[in-house]
């Protein structure tokens, strides 16, 4: 339902602003630009889905091997004490726990192409749990159908963990900074790490409040405290490295972890005497089906975003914020980087373009250029993730997913601004 309102708002706001620019400001190009964006965005949505087909097939094939080889069940048992607190509606030891962990681990390493299929697999497993619950407890056909289309608490917690974008190794951002001529491309590493951690923490707390999950217990206090200690240790460790060593360690760690997962799953399948090739093919077929299923949802969200951008609504929004900030007597230096922050929940590629534009316009080592990079790394594409993940299992009623996701985004944005002033202001 929330996505419905957002989708309508994109078009209505864009149309109204287009009329104002055409009738009052004499801008004859605004409506052609808006219409062109609909064609370009729908083409982009299809190309994204097409590009995901191979990756989805690969990783769902690997996951199927891990599932039949028992790896996913082992991970689920190990994480059961923590996940039973964050996901109380998921039975202890259920395989979805392993899928959730693999998705979060891939996101933390900045492996977006691996994280998406793993996340889609987790969503399918959570929907299977939802179906089982409906069969046990719902008799009315109409209620059952609506329940199938309504996000469950575990789905929402999982989505918020994804949209908060916890990333330990933002390799792609460091590469962009190097390409744009930054004197020290890795100087934003620690600020990104801090901002994304606070965004994730805020997302967990907000969702727990909505779902009445008690975080003040021994397991969660030790877990969150351990995460804080691990982040502090990682920050200290990387601070001891020079630029070249940091880039090498970051890239190597991500790729070694990814290859270890693939080989480990295959060897586990061999140990369990699983026909690894057949298991891979079985999972890969699911990947192809999933890629086709998400096309309509991607087209809807990306076309809405494209029209909103082409109408100039995003420019008006940032200009208004700059005026309001200045009127309050506050420093408005950060406003130049806001397009990246405002675009990030809507489109990853759009935010990436905004980040590059900020570095091109202001300089890679400018305050705005660095802040745009921190914005890019502090959160994830909330509406894209909602459209793809929920769309893959036919969810229409998102409940508090959007609110919690955007609260995590807001925490990431505010943290990024404060941290950037602290490091580079």
Short mmCIF file of C-alpha atoms in Angstrom, two decimals:
data_model
loop_
_atom_site.label_atom_id
_atom_site.label_comp_id
_atom_site.label_asym_id
_atom_site.label_seq_id
_atom_site.Cartn_x
_atom_site.Cartn_y
_atom_site.Cartn_z
CA UNK A 1 0.00 0.00 0.00
CA UNK A 2 2.80 2.45 0.87
CA UNK A 3 4.56 1.70 -2.41
CA UNK A 4 1.28 2.49 -4.18
CA UNK A 5 1.19 5.97 -2.62
CA UNK A 6 4.86 6.56 -3.41
CA UNK A 7 4.38 5.43 -7.01
CA UNK A 8 1.42 7.79 -7.46
CA UNK A 9 3.31 10.64 -5.76
CA UNK A 10 6.26 10.32 -8.15
CA UNK A 11 4.03 10.90 -11.16
CA UNK A 12 1.67 13.49 -9.70
CA UNK A 13 4.46 15.66 -8.27
CA UNK A 14 6.45 15.35 -11.50
CA UNK A 15 3.40 16.31 -13.58
CA UNK A 16 2.57 19.36 -11.45
CA UNK A 17 6.16 20.61 -11.53
CA UNK A 18 6.27 19.94 -15.27
CA UNK A 19 3.16 22.09 -15.79
CA UNK A 20 4.65 24.91 -13.72
CA UNK A 21 7.92 24.80 -15.65
CA UNK A 22 6.11 24.67 -19.01
CA UNK A 23 3.30 27.19 -18.43
CA UNK A 24 5.07 29.70 -16.16
CA UNK A 25 8.79 29.28 -16.79
CA UNK A 26 8.47 28.53 -20.51
CA UNK A 27 10.45 25.30 -20.38
CA UNK A 28 9.36 23.42 -23.50
CA UNK A 29 11.80 20.56 -22.89
CA UNK A 30 10.45 19.33 -19.58
CA UNK A 31 7.66 17.07 -20.88
CA UNK A 32 9.78 15.51 -23.67
CA UNK A 33 12.43 14.84 -21.01
CA UNK A 34 9.86 13.22 -18.74
CA UNK A 35 8.50 11.01 -21.52
CA UNK A 36 11.99 10.04 -22.65
CA UNK A 37 12.78 9.05 -19.07
CA UNK A 38 9.84 6.60 -19.06
CA UNK A 39 11.28 4.75 -22.06
CA UNK A 40 14.86 4.87 -20.79
CA UNK A 41 13.89 3.77 -17.26
CA UNK A 42 11.74 0.86 -18.47
CA UNK A 43 14.60 -0.26 -20.71
CA UNK A 44 17.01 0.02 -17.78
CA UNK A 45 14.67 -2.04 -15.58
CA UNK A 46 14.57 -4.82 -18.16
CA UNK A 47 18.35 -4.71 -18.64
CA UNK A 48 18.88 -4.94 -14.86
CA UNK A 49 16.59 -7.97 -14.68
CA UNK A 50 18.32 -9.52 -17.67
CA UNK A 51 21.70 -8.87 -16.12
CA UNK A 52 20.54 -10.43 -12.87
CA UNK A 53 19.50 -13.66 -14.59
CA UNK A 54 23.00 -15.11 -14.80
CA UNK A 55 24.00 -13.99 -11.32
CA UNK A 56 20.76 -15.27 -9.80
CA UNK A 57 21.14 -18.60 -11.55
CA UNK A 58 24.74 -18.93 -10.33
CA UNK A 59 24.12 -18.07 -6.69
CA UNK A 60 20.83 -19.87 -6.28
CA UNK A 61 22.56 -22.89 -7.80
CA UNK A 62 25.37 -22.59 -5.23
CA UNK A 63 22.82 -22.12 -2.45
CA UNK A 64 20.99 -25.27 -3.55
CA UNK A 65 24.27 -27.21 -3.28
CA UNK A 66 24.85 -25.77 0.19
CA UNK A 67 21.30 -26.57 1.20
CA UNK A 68 21.56 -30.22 0.11
CA UNK A 69 25.09 -30.47 1.51
CA UNK A 70 23.88 -29.40 4.95
CA UNK A 71 25.92 -26.17 5.15
CA UNK A 72 22.89 -23.92 5.43
CA UNK A 73 21.50 -26.00 8.30
CA UNK A 74 24.83 -25.80 10.16
CA UNK A 75 24.89 -21.99 9.80
CA UNK A 76 21.28 -21.83 10.92
CA UNK A 77 22.05 -23.77 14.11
CA UNK A 78 25.10 -21.61 14.90
CA UNK A 79 23.15 -18.37 14.50
CA UNK A 80 19.97 -19.63 16.10
CA UNK A 81 20.51 -17.90 19.52
CA UNK A 82 20.91 -14.45 17.89
CA UNK A 83 18.42 -14.82 15.07
CA UNK A 84 15.78 -16.25 17.40
CA UNK A 85 15.82 -12.85 19.12
CA UNK A 86 15.76 -10.71 15.96
CA UNK A 87 13.45 -13.09 14.08
CA UNK A 88 11.27 -14.66 16.80
CA UNK A 89 8.69 -15.87 14.24
CA UNK A 90 11.25 -18.06 12.42
CA UNK A 91 11.55 -21.57 13.92
CA UNK A 92 14.93 -22.26 15.52
CA UNK A 93 17.38 -23.90 13.15
CA UNK A 94 15.30 -23.24 10.03
CA UNK A 95 17.41 -23.11 6.80
CA UNK A 96 16.27 -19.53 6.10
CA UNK A 97 18.61 -18.45 8.92
CA UNK A 98 21.59 -19.59 6.85
CA UNK A 99 20.30 -17.75 3.77
CA UNK A 100 19.83 -14.55 5.77
CA UNK A 101 23.35 -14.80 7.16
CA UNK A 102 24.87 -15.39 3.71
CA UNK A 103 23.03 -12.38 2.31
CA UNK A 104 24.13 -10.09 5.16
CA UNK A 105 27.73 -11.35 4.89
CA UNK A 106 27.77 -10.64 1.13
CA UNK A 107 26.42 -7.12 1.75
CA UNK A 108 29.03 -6.45 4.42
CA UNK A 109 31.79 -7.38 1.97
CA UNK A 110 30.30 -5.12 -0.71
CA UNK A 111 29.41 -8.10 -2.93
CA UNK A 112 26.12 -6.72 -4.28
CA UNK A 113 25.83 -9.22 -7.13
CA UNK A 114 26.11 -12.10 -4.67
CA UNK A 115 23.88 -10.52 -2.01
CA UNK A 116 20.80 -10.06 -4.21
CA UNK A 117 20.21 -13.72 -5.19
CA UNK A 118 20.96 -14.84 -1.63
CA UNK A 119 18.42 -12.31 -0.35
CA UNK A 120 15.80 -13.45 -2.86
CA UNK A 121 16.33 -17.02 -1.71
CA UNK A 122 15.78 -15.94 1.91
CA UNK A 123 12.57 -14.11 0.93
CA UNK A 124 11.23 -17.22 -0.81
CA UNK A 125 11.93 -19.31 2.28
CA UNK A 126 10.21 -16.77 4.53
CA UNK A 127 7.20 -16.76 2.22
CA UNK A 128 7.10 -20.57 2.48
CA UNK A 129 6.94 -20.15 6.27
CA UNK A 130 4.14 -17.64 5.77
CA UNK A 131 2.25 -20.14 3.59
CA UNK A 132 2.62 -22.83 6.24
CA UNK A 133 1.25 -20.45 8.88
CA UNK A 134 -1.69 -19.52 6.64
CA UNK A 135 -2.59 -23.17 6.06
CA UNK A 136 -2.56 -23.84 9.80
CA UNK A 137 -4.44 -20.77 10.99
CA UNK A 138 -6.52 -19.22 8.17
CA UNK A 139 -9.71 -20.69 6.77
CA UNK A 140 -11.23 -17.77 4.85
CA UNK A 141 -9.94 -17.66 1.24
CA UNK A 142 -9.97 -13.86 1.05
CA UNK A 143 -8.06 -13.45 4.30
CA UNK A 144 -5.57 -16.11 3.21
CA UNK A 145 -4.89 -14.32 -0.09
CA UNK A 146 -4.31 -10.99 1.64
CA UNK A 147 -2.02 -12.69 4.16
CA UNK A 148 0.07 -14.07 1.28
CA UNK A 149 0.47 -10.52 -0.02
CA UNK A 150 1.33 -8.99 3.36
CA UNK A 151 4.91 -8.68 4.62
CA UNK A 152 5.62 -10.71 7.76
CA UNK A 153 7.72 -9.46 10.67
CA UNK A 154 10.80 -11.52 9.67
CA UNK A 155 10.56 -10.21 6.09
CA UNK A 156 10.52 -6.62 7.34
CA UNK A 157 13.43 -7.09 9.75
CA UNK A 158 15.40 -8.72 6.93
CA UNK A 159 14.55 -5.91 4.51
CA UNK A 160 15.63 -3.25 7.01
CA UNK A 161 18.95 -5.04 7.59
CA UNK A 162 19.44 -4.85 3.82
CA UNK A 163 18.29 -1.27 3.33
CA UNK A 164 20.49 -0.01 6.16
CA UNK A 165 23.40 -1.17 3.99
CA UNK A 166 25.97 -2.36 6.57
CA UNK A 167 29.19 -2.50 4.54
CA UNK A 168 32.66 -3.28 5.88
CA UNK A 169 34.58 -3.03 2.60
CA UNK A 170 33.21 -0.34 0.19
CA UNK A 171 35.53 -1.35 -2.66
CA UNK A 172 33.53 0.24 -5.50
CA UNK A 173 33.47 3.67 -3.85
CA UNK A 174 37.25 3.57 -3.29
CA UNK A 175 37.71 2.66 -6.96
CA UNK A 176 35.54 5.60 -8.10
CA UNK A 177 37.52 7.97 -5.91
CA UNK A 178 40.78 6.72 -7.40
CA UNK A 179 39.40 7.19 -10.92
CA UNK A 180 38.30 10.74 -10.07
CA UNK A 181 41.82 11.66 -8.97
CA UNK A 182 41.49 11.66 -5.17
CA UNK A 183 44.86 12.10 -3.48
CA UNK A 184 43.91 9.48 -0.88
CA UNK A 185 40.93 7.44 -2.19
CA UNK A 186 40.69 5.45 1.04
CA UNK A 187 40.29 8.48 3.32
CA UNK A 188 36.51 7.95 3.40
CA UNK A 189 36.79 4.30 4.49
CA UNK A 190 36.49 4.87 8.24
CA UNK A 191 33.72 7.52 7.92
CA UNK A 192 31.68 5.15 5.70
CA UNK A 193 32.16 2.32 8.17
CA UNK A 194 30.94 4.45 11.06
CA UNK A 195 27.95 5.92 9.19
CA UNK A 196 26.70 2.57 7.86
CA UNK A 197 27.06 0.98 11.31
CA UNK A 198 24.90 3.67 12.91
CA UNK A 199 22.32 3.31 10.12
CA UNK A 200 22.09 -0.44 10.71
CA UNK A 201 21.86 -0.03 14.47
CA UNK A 202 19.05 2.53 14.05
CA UNK A 203 17.23 0.21 11.64
CA UNK A 204 17.37 -2.72 14.09
CA UNK A 205 16.16 -0.56 16.98
CA UNK A 206 13.31 1.02 14.96
CA UNK A 207 12.08 -2.34 13.65
CA UNK A 208 12.36 -3.92 17.11
CA UNK A 209 10.18 -1.14 18.54
CA UNK A 210 7.54 -1.67 15.84
CA UNK A 211 7.60 -5.44 16.35
CA UNK A 212 7.97 -5.25 20.16
CA UNK A 213 11.21 -7.22 20.14
CA UNK A 214 13.16 -6.99 23.39
CA UNK A 215 16.81 -6.15 22.66
CA UNK A 216 17.73 -5.82 26.34
CA UNK A 217 18.71 -9.44 26.83
CA UNK A 218 22.07 -11.12 27.32
CA UNK A 219 22.33 -12.53 23.80
CA UNK A 220 21.58 -9.28 21.98
CA UNK A 221 23.66 -7.12 24.32
CA UNK A 222 26.66 -9.42 23.80
CA UNK A 223 26.04 -9.55 20.04
CA UNK A 224 25.63 -5.81 19.51
CA UNK A 225 28.49 -5.13 21.92
CA UNK A 226 30.65 -7.59 20.01
CA UNK A 227 29.74 -5.90 16.74
CA UNK A 228 30.77 -2.54 18.18
CA UNK A 229 34.09 -4.03 19.33
CA UNK A 230 34.64 -5.69 15.94
CA UNK A 231 33.97 -2.42 14.11
CA UNK A 232 36.40 -0.61 16.43
CA UNK A 233 39.04 -3.30 15.85
CA UNK A 234 38.57 -3.20 12.10
CA UNK A 235 38.87 0.57 12.08
CA UNK A 236 42.07 0.38 14.11
CA UNK A 237 43.53 -2.37 11.90
CA UNK A 238 42.90 -0.54 8.64
CA UNK A 239 44.16 2.72 10.11
CA UNK A 240 47.59 1.05 10.39
CA UNK A 241 47.75 0.39 6.63
CA UNK A 242 48.81 2.71 3.85
CA UNK A 243 46.63 3.30 0.77
CA UNK A 244 48.07 0.50 -1.37
CA UNK A 245 47.91 -2.06 1.44
CA UNK A 246 44.35 -1.06 2.35
CA UNK A 247 43.14 -1.45 -1.23
CA UNK A 248 44.87 -4.83 -1.55
CA UNK A 249 43.56 -6.18 1.75
CA UNK A 250 40.00 -4.94 1.09
CA UNK A 251 39.77 -6.42 -2.39
CA UNK A 252 41.52 -9.67 -1.47
CA UNK A 253 39.39 -10.23 1.63
CA UNK A 254 36.16 -9.84 -0.33
CA UNK A 255 37.17 -12.15 -3.17
CA UNK A 256 38.77 -14.80 -0.94
CA UNK A 257 35.63 -14.90 1.20
CA UNK A 258 33.43 -15.28 -1.88
CA UNK A 259 35.53 -18.07 -3.38
CA UNK A 260 35.73 -19.84 -0.02
CA UNK A 261 31.94 -19.92 0.14
CA UNK A 262 31.63 -21.43 -3.34
CA UNK A 263 34.29 -24.11 -2.80
CA UNK A 264 33.07 -24.84 0.73
CA UNK A 265 29.52 -25.45 -0.47
CA UNK A 266 30.70 -27.70 -3.29
CA UNK A 267 32.93 -29.76 -0.99
CA UNK A 268 30.10 -30.08 1.53
CA UNK A 269 27.90 -31.43 -1.25
CA UNK A 270 30.57 -33.94 -2.27
CA UNK A 271 30.97 -35.02 1.37
CA UNK A 272 27.22 -35.64 1.62
CA UNK A 273 27.37 -37.58 -1.69
CA UNK A 274 25.10 -35.05 -3.39
CA UNK A 275 25.04 -34.86 -7.19
CA UNK A 276 26.53 -31.36 -7.13
CA UNK A 277 25.92 -30.64 -10.80
CA UNK A 278 22.24 -31.62 -10.68
CA UNK A 279 21.74 -29.64 -7.47
CA UNK A 280 23.30 -26.58 -9.12
CA UNK A 281 21.03 -26.89 -12.18
CA UNK A 282 17.97 -27.22 -9.95
CA UNK A 283 18.83 -24.00 -8.11
CA UNK A 284 19.82 -22.18 -11.31
CA UNK A 285 16.37 -22.82 -12.79
CA UNK A 286 14.85 -21.06 -9.79
CA UNK A 287 17.17 -18.12 -10.46
CA UNK A 288 15.91 -17.72 -14.01
CA UNK A 289 12.27 -17.83 -12.87
CA UNK A 290 12.91 -15.24 -10.16
CA UNK A 291 14.65 -12.85 -12.57
CA UNK A 292 11.64 -12.90 -14.89
CA UNK A 293 9.20 -12.42 -12.00
CA UNK A 294 10.77 -9.18 -10.73
CA UNK A 295 10.69 -7.34 -14.11
CA UNK A 296 7.27 -5.64 -13.60
CA UNK A 297 8.20 -4.42 -10.12
CA UNK A 298 11.50 -2.97 -11.34
CA UNK A 299 9.83 -1.23 -14.28
CA UNK A 300 7.26 0.39 -11.97
CA UNK A 301 9.72 1.78 -9.43
CA UNK A 302 12.44 2.87 -11.88
CA UNK A 303 10.02 4.62 -14.24
CA UNK A 304 8.53 6.54 -11.31
CA UNK A 305 11.99 7.60 -10.17
CA UNK A 306 13.02 8.55 -13.70
CA UNK A 307 10.00 10.85 -14.20
CA UNK A 308 10.58 12.45 -10.79
CA UNK A 309 14.18 13.22 -11.72
CA UNK A 310 13.44 14.42 -15.26
CA UNK A 311 10.77 16.86 -14.06
CA UNK A 312 13.33 18.71 -11.96
CA UNK A 313 11.57 17.80 -8.70
CA UNK A 314 14.81 16.54 -7.20
CA UNK A 315 16.57 19.84 -7.98
CA UNK A 316 13.74 21.84 -6.46
CA UNK A 317 13.84 19.68 -3.35
CA UNK A 318 17.57 20.18 -2.76
CA UNK A 319 17.36 23.92 -3.48
CA UNK A 320 14.55 24.22 -0.95
CA UNK A 321 16.57 22.38 1.67
CA UNK A 322 19.56 24.64 1.06
CA UNK A 323 17.38 27.74 1.51
CA UNK A 324 15.85 26.35 4.73
CA UNK A 325 19.24 25.41 6.18
CA UNK A 326 20.68 28.84 5.40
CA UNK A 327 17.61 30.58 6.82
CA UNK A 328 18.17 28.74 10.11
CA UNK A 329 21.69 30.12 10.27
CA UNK A 330 23.31 26.70 9.77
CA UNK A 331 26.22 25.79 7.55
CA UNK A 332 24.90 24.66 4.15
CA UNK A 333 28.11 23.17 2.76
CA UNK A 334 26.65 19.68 2.97
CA UNK A 335 23.67 20.49 0.72
CA UNK A 336 25.73 20.06 -2.45
CA UNK A 337 26.05 16.34 -1.63
CA UNK A 338 22.38 15.87 -0.70
CA UNK A 339 21.26 14.69 -4.18
CA UNK A 340 23.30 11.54 -3.58
CA UNK A 341 21.64 11.00 -0.19
CA UNK A 342 18.14 11.69 -1.52
CA UNK A 343 18.65 9.49 -4.58
CA UNK A 344 20.20 6.55 -2.73
CA UNK A 345 16.93 5.16 -1.31
CA UNK A 346 15.43 5.37 -4.81
CA UNK A 347 18.15 4.19 -7.18
CA UNK A 348 21.65 2.82 -6.64
CA UNK A 349 22.82 3.70 -10.14
CA UNK A 350 21.21 7.16 -9.86
CA UNK A 351 22.97 7.80 -6.54
CA UNK A 352 26.23 6.55 -8.03
CA UNK A 353 25.80 9.07 -10.85
CA UNK A 354 25.10 11.82 -8.32
CA UNK A 355 28.24 10.87 -6.38
CA UNK A 356 30.41 11.01 -9.50
CA UNK A 357 28.79 14.31 -10.49
CA UNK A 358 29.56 15.76 -7.04
CA UNK A 359 33.22 14.73 -7.31
CA UNK A 360 33.40 16.11 -10.85
CA UNK A 361 31.76 19.43 -9.92
CA UNK A 362 33.36 20.08 -6.54
CA UNK A 363 36.47 17.87 -6.67
CA UNK A 364 37.08 14.38 -5.30
CA UNK A 365 38.89 15.78 -2.25
CA UNK A 366 36.38 18.53 -1.54
CA UNK A 367 34.04 18.38 1.43
CA UNK A 368 31.05 17.81 -0.86
CA UNK A 369 32.89 15.16 -2.89
CA UNK A 370 33.86 13.21 0.21
CA UNK A 371 30.41 13.56 1.79
CA UNK A 372 28.76 12.26 -1.39
CA UNK A 373 30.94 9.14 -1.15
CA UNK A 374 30.01 8.66 2.51
CA UNK A 375 26.31 9.05 1.63
CA UNK A 376 26.73 6.46 -1.11
CA UNK A 377 28.26 3.96 1.33
CA UNK A 378 26.16 4.64 4.42
CA UNK A 379 22.82 3.14 3.30
CA UNK A 380 21.34 1.05 0.50
CA UNK A 381 18.64 1.49 -2.16
CA UNK A 382 15.55 1.16 0.03
CA UNK A 383 12.83 1.32 -2.62
CA UNK A 384 14.77 -0.80 -5.12
CA UNK A 385 15.24 -3.50 -2.47
CA UNK A 386 11.59 -3.29 -1.45
CA UNK A 387 10.46 -3.58 -5.08
CA UNK A 388 12.77 -6.47 -5.95
CA UNK A 389 12.58 -8.50 -2.73
CA UNK A 390 8.89 -8.05 -2.04
CA UNK A 391 8.06 -8.31 -5.72
CA UNK A 392 9.84 -11.67 -5.97
CA UNK A 393 7.31 -13.22 -3.56
CA UNK A 394 4.24 -11.17 -4.50
CA UNK A 395 4.11 -8.90 -1.43
CA UNK A 396 1.85 -5.85 -1.90
CA UNK A 397 1.23 -4.73 1.68
CA UNK A 398 4.55 -3.62 3.17
CA UNK A 399 3.29 -2.58 6.64
CA UNK A 400 6.10 -0.75 8.52
CA UNK A 401 8.92 -1.80 6.16
CA UNK A 402 9.13 1.56 4.39
CA UNK A 403 9.00 3.57 7.63
CA UNK A 404 11.75 1.52 9.30
CA UNK A 405 13.87 1.48 6.15
CA UNK A 406 13.64 5.26 5.78
CA UNK A 407 14.42 5.77 9.49
CA UNK A 408 17.61 3.77 8.96
CA UNK A 409 18.36 5.90 5.89
CA UNK A 410 17.80 9.09 7.89
CA UNK A 411 20.13 7.85 10.63
CA UNK A 412 22.74 7.08 7.98
CA UNK A 413 22.40 10.52 6.40
CA UNK A 414 22.62 12.41 9.69
CA UNK A 415 25.54 10.24 10.83
CA UNK A 416 27.33 10.79 7.51
CA UNK A 417 26.97 14.58 7.79
CA UNK A 418 28.19 14.68 11.41
CA UNK A 419 31.08 12.29 10.73
CA UNK A 420 32.16 14.15 7.59
CA UNK A 421 32.29 17.44 9.51
CA UNK A 422 34.28 15.65 12.22
CA UNK A 423 36.82 14.20 9.76
CA UNK A 424 36.94 16.78 6.96
CA UNK A 425 35.04 19.89 8.10
#
